[in-house]
């Protein structure tokens, strides 16, 4: 290990933050860019499934809350792209990677939102799983990422409570509403568990990421924690987790649960999910259809700068 | 009282329907900053809807909540300007619609600050800061895109030409207006016309856009005679409340 | 009985939703003859919906009319193929969707002619002539446009590539299928797969179009797990019945 | 008057039909082309306001009836374009005139259909007025037009009954339904009266058209007949005609009624109606977006013909 790499690792081990201008191993930079941009893309694509219900939100209050939430997500995207930019990659480059299919986003957003209950379940499970993943990242070794995460986590936990609140209201409602909630849980449960990634034995990159403090817990660890936290909440809502193998294991102090269909996860990652082509298509169209808008603003900025320079010269 | 109720519906219907249109953009705007700004504007407008409809329900005094007014009226009971229900078109048209509306909305709220009805003045006070910001933003973008590239200029001009015939309605007197003005509750619609025109003219000139001639103007929104678009908006907006009557959410 | 009811819903939901999609074209088709043909096909499909739902209501025996089944169920209660709810896209995509569906629909009805349930056989008898004509027409247009200009070819190929992942669902066994097949009420979905493939392959070859590889296939429609599009279709389709519950029209 | 023109007029006066290949005055041909194509365009554009409610028709039966009706209208367009073609003008030329704004269509279709009651009222009043205009045209001097009209009138009177039936059901229904019907009548009454054209003193072309038996009754005559027929129907439905001047005039054996706002009619004709730009825009888009389709079919037909010729030559 080169001396600067050793010094770097020592600082990481001591829990110090690495800042943009400082030396870092190329692999660290690359891993961070990949992880942060994937996270940013997820926030952006994540607008779509929830946006699908804004115009149909059942009350003005719910509509306002959902608008605020989606706005927060776009804001998270913005922080994260900024954090990635500190590593020397532009937002436009990252978009290009997303649009070409080279960069990934969370597979969970390739599932459709079919009823209003899905909005509740996304808040509860998807944001819940996201928080579980993100809380340790607040202590991540890269300063800008860590600080973005602190801001994001605060808002996410707010979103999770709002999602749970939607479900509380619905399970107290009519039988049709309760059925919608159970149906939504049935559809989102396994995809949510898969948000933690493949099981540890199948996971790549993990050891090095842990050493760099980009990752702090194993996938299976976080998944277990998520299940343990979620099952009692489901019980409180009077819902059935769609997993016949689920049961309390007193010995380990947690739940045993079934194996997700990893095949499905790999298929969805490979582009074969219910909404992959629509989500990516929507983002591509938004980008392409908006080219004139971005070019217009750039042209105006250049004209203004030229006018400013001309009037300075004239003075 | 009915006159006052109608007036409050107008205000709330404008913000509800325009908020709906804006939220159709969610996740599809040409830049992330625009996604955020549009969601933010829509959010403000929905919040304002709650205020106007809340007061409308109170004034009507038949036990209708803000949600009842939003979700359980059919198109012919809506009182919004036709401008608010125009389809989004491209992003330039959406921005142009926003600017034309914001300019009117801002001036209208400024006048309502002096309403003899304190509840109205209080709402106007509360929301006029939001709307001032909407106007600042849409005005700025209209200028920058009008004076941007040839394409952005052409798109903004096309949006303007297309929407202009829907601006005349803002200033038409309808039955309730005289009574409202007489009681100093709300200004006569025509009273803000000159100011609106000068604000718009100044902005368009800075944007290098050509202000269309005042030709045929559409009307009817404030009397409940809408375009064919509103029915589709409501079918979507009201689906859950209509399909699950009486459910709480 | 529930199995039979589910089967009848599937048939009626397919024709209702596809009929809806076709009628969205009204007045917007690329030639007058196509406006007429599309309206005619939609009309046939809505008529068929009445037959299937009429029988479904009878079988269910809970007093639900064909209209109740069409207008008062939410998306998760619909059993149509996802293909039927795909958005229209350009006219080429609409025609391709129609051909892929017609080919299946025709073969399915041919099999139903021999249903052990006489009421089903009678409906199949009644409608299979209509559907044979639909197939003849859509097949012919697919061939002519596939083998037309470079642009028409490209559009038909794009429509085909886009829709192909929605064809696998036609042949998947769902829970009720085995029981229906055992009772000779309806064929197993997989039993018409080979014939469908050969009919489609032959047509595409004549159309000079490339049959896509069988990759990932969407599914879920017949279990009530739809795409995000169906909710919007129903919001529109059901608006009046939802907004004016109990009214007669 | 030239001898052939005199012979022509004598045949017309004797009630004989003029057929496509026969000699006719240029003005006769032109007037017919204008009138028939305007009528054809009206059928085509007329699909749009009614098509607006097909996807939202309140029952399956009503949906089927409306689909059949719109299909009939497109069919009427087809007959009429064929009749015009016998006068030496192609359908594509006529479309070009429509799309450029040179040819007109009935102004009534520039009004929006805002509730389901509008569909009933269009059947009742608009088809009713159309029939009133068209019945005499069954006896028109030009053979193909006359025969097209015979076919069309039969279907139109069926449509009118269906429209009236929609309204019958609605006025027997809830107060909201009754209110919708009255509202629709209020909006459509005056535009329907204007379907007969300006009052006789303001009407151009009329005298010559009458002599040629292209037109058989004056605008005011037909309007009066329409009012006399419609008022009792409105009464039967329990509706109020939105005309304070309307009252029975025993002396003339018909109703007196107010003057329509002719200004509005001229404005709408000039393009300034609620839906002019949307209706014409929809038709233009349909035509332009469909160019590839029509070109594709033409290319295929040419290829097939060439293949046929090649295989003939090879034999």
Coordinates of N, CA, C and O in Angstrom, one line a residue, chain B residues 57-157:
Chain B
X57 N -66.9 26.9 2.5 CA -67.8 25.9 3.2 C -68.4 26.6 4.4 O -69.6 26.4 4.7
X58 N -67.6 27.4 5.1 CA -68.1 28.1 6.3 C -69.2 29.1 5.9 O -70.2 29.2 6.5
X59 N -68.9 29.9 4.8 CA -69.9 30.9 4.3 C -71.2 30.2 3.9 O -72.3 30.7 4.1
X60 N -71.0 29.1 3.1 CA -72.2 28.4 2.7 C -73.1 27.9 3.8 O -74.3 27.8 3.8
X61 N -72.3 27.3 4.8 CA -73.0 26.9 6.0 C -73.9 25.7 5.8 O -75.0 25.7 6.4
X62 N -73.5 24.8 4.9 CA -74.3 23.6 4.7 C -73.5 22.4 5.1 O -73.8 21.3 4.6
X63 N -72.4 22.6 5.8 CA -71.7 21.4 6.2 C -70.7 20.8 5.2 O -70.2 19.7 5.4
X64 N -70.5 21.6 4.1 CA -69.6 21.0 3.1 C -68.1 21.4 3.5 O -67.8 22.6 3.7
X65 N -67.3 20.4 3.5 CA -65.9 20.6 3.8 C -65.1 21.1 2.5 O -65.7 21.0 1.4
X66 N -63.9 21.5 2.7 CA -63.1 21.9 1.5 C -63.0 20.7 0.6 O -63.0 20.8 -0.6
X67 N -62.8 19.5 1.1 CA -62.7 18.3 0.3 C -64.0 18.1 -0.5 O -64.0 17.7 -1.6
X68 N -65.1 18.3 0.2 CA -66.4 18.1 -0.5 C -66.5 19.0 -1.7 O -66.9 18.6 -2.8
X69 N -66.1 20.2 -1.5 CA -66.1 21.2 -2.6 C -65.2 20.8 -3.7 O -65.5 21.0 -4.9
X70 N -64.0 20.3 -3.4 CA -63.1 19.9 -4.4 C -63.5 18.6 -5.2 O -63.3 18.5 -6.4
X71 N -64.0 17.7 -4.4 CA -64.2 16.3 -5.0 C -65.6 15.9 -5.4 O -65.8 14.9 -6.0
X72 N -66.6 16.7 -4.9 CA -67.9 16.3 -5.2 C -68.8 17.3 -6.0 O -70.0 17.3 -5.8
X73 N -68.1 18.1 -6.8 CA -68.9 18.9 -7.7 C -68.5 18.5 -9.1 O -67.4 18.1 -9.4
X74 N -69.5 18.6 -10.0 CA -69.2 18.3 -11.4 C -68.8 19.6 -12.1 O -68.8 20.7 -11.6
X75 N -68.4 19.4 -13.4 CA -67.7 20.5 -14.1 C -68.6 21.8 -14.2 O -68.0 22.8 -14.0
X76 N -69.9 21.6 -14.3 CA -70.7 22.8 -14.5 C -70.8 23.6 -13.2 O -71.3 24.7 -13.2
X77 N -70.4 23.0 -12.1 CA -70.4 23.7 -10.8 C -69.0 24.4 -10.6 O -68.8 25.1 -9.5
X78 N -68.1 24.2 -11.5 CA -66.7 24.9 -11.3 C -66.7 26.3 -11.8 O -67.4 26.6 -12.8
X79 N -66.0 27.1 -11.2 CA -66.0 28.6 -11.5 C -64.6 29.1 -11.9 O -64.4 30.3 -11.9
X80 N -63.7 28.2 -12.2 CA -62.3 28.6 -12.6 C -62.3 29.3 -14.0 O -63.1 29.0 -14.8
X81 N -61.3 30.1 -14.2 CA -61.0 30.6 -15.5 C -60.6 29.5 -16.4 O -59.9 28.5 -16.0
X82 N -61.0 29.6 -17.7 CA -60.7 28.6 -18.7 C -59.2 28.4 -18.8 O -58.7 27.4 -19.1
X83 N -58.5 29.5 -18.6 CA -57.0 29.5 -18.7 C -56.4 28.4 -17.8 O -55.5 27.7 -18.2
X84 N -57.0 28.3 -16.6 CA -56.4 27.3 -15.7 C -56.5 25.9 -16.1 O -55.7 25.0 -15.8
X85 N -57.6 25.6 -16.9 CA -57.8 24.2 -17.3 C -57.2 23.9 -18.7 O -57.2 22.7 -19.1
X86 N -56.6 24.8 -19.3 CA -55.9 24.5 -20.6 C -54.9 23.4 -20.4 O -54.1 23.4 -19.5
X87 N -54.8 22.5 -21.4 CA -53.8 21.4 -21.3 C -52.4 22.0 -21.2 O -52.2 23.1 -21.7
X88 N -51.5 21.2 -20.6 CA -50.1 21.7 -20.4 C -49.4 22.1 -21.7 O -48.6 23.0 -21.7
X89 N -49.6 21.3 -22.8 CA -48.7 21.5 -23.9 C -47.3 21.3 -23.6 O -47.0 20.5 -22.7
X90 N -46.4 22.0 -24.3 CA -45.0 21.8 -24.0 C -44.7 22.7 -22.7 O -45.5 23.4 -22.2
X91 N -43.4 22.6 -22.3 CA -43.1 23.2 -21.0 C -43.2 24.8 -21.2 O -43.5 25.5 -20.2
X92 N -42.9 25.2 -22.4 CA -43.0 26.7 -22.6 C -44.5 27.2 -22.5 O -44.7 28.2 -21.9
X93 N -45.4 26.4 -23.0 CA -46.8 26.8 -22.8 C -47.2 26.7 -21.4 O -48.0 27.6 -20.9
X94 N -46.8 25.7 -20.7 CA -47.1 25.7 -19.2 C -46.5 26.9 -18.5 O -47.2 27.5 -17.7
X95 N -45.3 27.3 -18.8 CA -44.7 28.5 -18.2 C -45.5 29.8 -18.6 O -45.7 30.6 -17.8
X96 N -45.9 29.8 -19.8 CA -46.6 31.0 -20.3 C -48.0 31.1 -19.6 O -48.4 32.2 -19.1
X97 N -48.6 30.0 -19.5 CA -49.9 30.0 -18.8 C -49.7 30.4 -17.4 O -50.5 31.2 -16.8
X98 N -48.7 29.9 -16.8 CA -48.4 30.3 -15.4 C -48.1 31.8 -15.3 O -48.7 32.4 -14.3
X99 N -47.4 32.3 -16.2 CA -47.1 33.8 -16.1 C -48.3 34.6 -16.3 O -48.6 35.5 -15.5
X100 N -49.1 34.3 -17.3 CA -50.4 35.0 -17.5 C -51.3 34.9 -16.3 O -51.9 35.9 -15.9
X101 N -51.3 33.8 -15.7 CA -52.2 33.6 -14.5 C -51.6 34.3 -13.3 O -52.3 35.0 -12.6
X102 N -50.3 34.1 -13.1 CA -49.7 34.7 -11.9 C -49.8 36.2 -11.9 O -50.1 36.8 -10.8
X103 N -49.7 36.8 -13.0 CA -49.8 38.3 -13.1 C -51.2 38.7 -12.6 O -51.3 39.6 -11.9
X104 N -52.2 38.0 -13.1 CA -53.6 38.3 -12.7 C -53.8 38.0 -11.2 O -54.3 38.7 -10.5
X105 N -53.3 36.8 -10.8 CA -53.5 36.3 -9.5 C -52.8 37.3 -8.5 O -53.4 37.6 -7.5
X106 N -51.7 37.7 -8.8 CA -50.9 38.6 -7.9 C -51.7 39.9 -7.8 O -52.0 40.4 -6.6
X107 N -52.2 40.5 -8.9 CA -52.9 41.8 -8.8 C -54.2 41.6 -8.1 O -54.6 42.5 -7.3
X108 N -54.8 40.5 -8.3 CA -56.1 40.2 -7.7 C -55.9 40.1 -6.2 O -56.7 40.8 -5.4
X109 N -54.9 39.4 -5.8 CA -54.7 39.3 -4.3 C -54.3 40.6 -3.7 O -54.6 40.9 -2.6
X110 N -53.5 41.4 -4.4 CA -53.1 42.8 -3.9 C -54.4 43.5 -3.6 O -54.5 44.2 -2.6
X111 N -55.4 43.5 -4.5 CA -56.6 44.2 -4.3 C -57.4 43.6 -3.1 O -58.0 44.3 -2.4
X112 N -57.3 42.3 -3.0 CA -58.1 41.6 -1.9 C -57.5 41.9 -0.5 O -58.2 41.7 0.5
X113 N -56.3 42.4 -0.5 CA -55.7 42.7 0.8 C -56.5 43.8 1.5 O -56.6 43.9 2.7
X114 N -57.2 44.6 0.7 CA -58.1 45.6 1.3 C -59.6 45.2 1.3 O -60.4 46.1 1.4
X115 N -59.8 43.9 1.2 CA -61.2 43.5 1.2 C -61.9 43.9 2.6 O -61.3 43.9 3.6
X116 N -63.2 44.3 2.4 CA -63.9 44.6 3.7 C -64.2 43.3 4.5 O -64.5 43.4 5.6
X117 N -64.1 42.2 3.8 CA -64.3 40.9 4.5 C -62.9 40.5 5.1 O -62.0 40.1 4.4
X118 N -62.8 40.6 6.4 CA -61.5 40.4 7.0 C -60.9 39.0 6.8 O -59.7 38.8 6.7
X119 N -61.8 38.0 6.6 CA -61.3 36.6 6.4 C -60.7 36.6 5.0 O -59.6 35.9 4.9
X120 N -61.2 37.3 4.1 CA -60.6 37.3 2.7 C -59.3 38.0 2.8 O -58.3 37.6 2.2
X121 N -59.3 39.1 3.4 CA -58.1 39.9 3.5 C -57.0 39.1 4.2 O -55.8 39.1 3.8
X122 N -57.4 38.3 5.2 CA -56.4 37.5 5.9 C -55.8 36.4 5.0 O -54.6 36.2 5.0
X123 N -56.7 35.8 4.2 CA -56.2 34.8 3.2 C -55.2 35.4 2.2 O -54.1 35.0 1.9
X124 N -55.7 36.6 1.7 CA -54.9 37.3 0.7 C -53.5 37.6 1.3 O -52.5 37.5 0.6
X125 N -53.5 38.1 2.5 CA -52.3 38.4 3.2 C -51.4 37.2 3.2 O -50.2 37.3 2.9
X126 N -52.0 36.1 3.6 CA -51.2 34.9 3.8 C -50.6 34.3 2.5 O -49.5 33.8 2.5
X127 N -51.4 34.4 1.4 CA -50.9 33.7 0.2 C -50.2 34.7 -0.8 O -49.6 34.2 -1.7
X128 N -50.3 36.0 -0.6 CA -49.8 36.9 -1.6 C -48.3 36.8 -1.7 O -47.7 37.0 -2.8
X129 N -47.6 36.4 -0.6 CA -46.2 36.3 -0.7 C -45.8 35.1 -1.6 O -44.9 35.2 -2.4
X130 N -46.5 34.0 -1.4 CA -46.3 32.9 -2.3 C -46.5 33.2 -3.8 O -45.7 32.9 -4.6
X131 N -47.6 34.0 -4.0 CA -47.9 34.3 -5.4 C -46.9 35.3 -6.0 O -46.6 35.2 -7.1
X132 N -46.5 36.2 -5.1 CA -45.5 37.1 -5.6 C -44.2 36.4 -6.1 O -43.6 36.7 -7.1
X133 N -43.9 35.3 -5.3 CA -42.8 34.5 -5.8 C -43.1 33.7 -7.0 O -42.2 33.6 -7.9
X134 N -44.3 33.2 -7.2 CA -44.6 32.5 -8.4 C -44.4 33.4 -9.6 O -43.9 33.1 -10.6
X135 N -44.9 34.7 -9.4 CA -44.9 35.6 -10.5 C -43.4 36.0 -10.8 O -43.0 36.0 -12.0
X136 N -42.7 36.2 -9.8 CA -41.3 36.5 -10.0 C -40.6 35.4 -10.9 O -39.9 35.7 -11.8
X137 N -40.9 34.2 -10.5 CA -40.3 33.1 -11.2 C -40.8 32.9 -12.6 O -40.0 32.7 -13.5
X138 N -42.1 32.9 -12.8 CA -42.6 32.7 -14.2 C -42.2 33.8 -15.1 O -41.9 33.6 -16.2
X139 N -42.2 35.0 -14.5 CA -41.9 36.2 -15.3 C -40.4 36.1 -15.8 O -40.1 36.3 -17.0
X140 N -39.6 35.7 -14.9 CA -38.2 35.6 -15.2 C -37.9 34.5 -16.3 O -37.2 34.7 -17.2
X141 N -38.6 33.4 -16.2 CA -38.4 32.4 -17.2 C -39.0 32.8 -18.5 O -38.4 32.4 -19.6
X142 N -40.1 33.5 -18.5 CA -40.6 33.9 -19.8 C -39.6 34.8 -20.5 O -39.4 34.7 -21.7
X143 N -39.0 35.7 -19.7 CA -38.1 36.6 -20.3 C -36.8 35.8 -20.8 O -36.4 36.0 -22.0
X144 N -36.3 34.9 -20.0 CA -35.1 34.3 -20.4 C -35.4 33.4 -21.6 O -34.5 33.3 -22.5
X145 N -36.5 32.7 -21.7 CA -36.8 31.8 -22.8 C -37.2 32.6 -24.0 O -36.9 32.2 -25.2
X146 N -37.9 33.7 -23.8 CA -38.3 34.5 -25.0 C -37.1 35.0 -25.6 O -36.9 35.0 -26.9
X147 N -36.1 35.4 -24.8 CA -34.9 36.0 -25.3 C -33.7 35.0 -25.3 O -32.6 35.3 -25.1
X148 N -34.1 33.7 -25.6 CA -33.1 32.7 -25.5 C -32.6 32.3 -26.9 O -32.0 33.1 -27.6
X149 N -32.9 31.1 -27.3 CA -32.6 30.7 -28.7 C -33.8 30.9 -29.6 O -34.9 31.3 -29.1
X150 N -33.6 30.8 -30.9 CA -34.7 30.9 -31.8 C -35.8 30.0 -31.5 O -37.0 30.3 -31.5
X151 N -35.4 28.7 -31.1 CA -36.4 27.7 -30.8 C -37.2 28.1 -29.5 O -38.4 28.0 -29.5
X152 N -36.5 28.5 -28.5 CA -37.2 28.8 -27.3 C -38.1 30.0 -27.5 O -39.2 30.1 -27.0
X153 N -37.6 31.0 -28.3 CA -38.4 32.1 -28.6 C -39.7 31.7 -29.3 O -40.8 32.1 -29.0
X154 N -39.6 30.9 -30.3 CA -40.7 30.4 -31.1 C -41.7 29.7 -30.2 O -42.9 29.8 -30.4
X155 N -41.2 28.8 -29.4 CA -42.1 28.1 -28.5 C -42.9 29.0 -27.5 O -44.1 28.8 -27.3
X156 N -42.2 29.9 -27.0 CA -42.8 30.8 -26.1 C -43.9 31.7 -26.8 O -45.0 31.9 -26.3
X157 N -43.5 32.1 -28.0 CA -44.5 32.9 -28.8 C -45.7 32.0 -29.1 O -46.9 32.5 -29.1

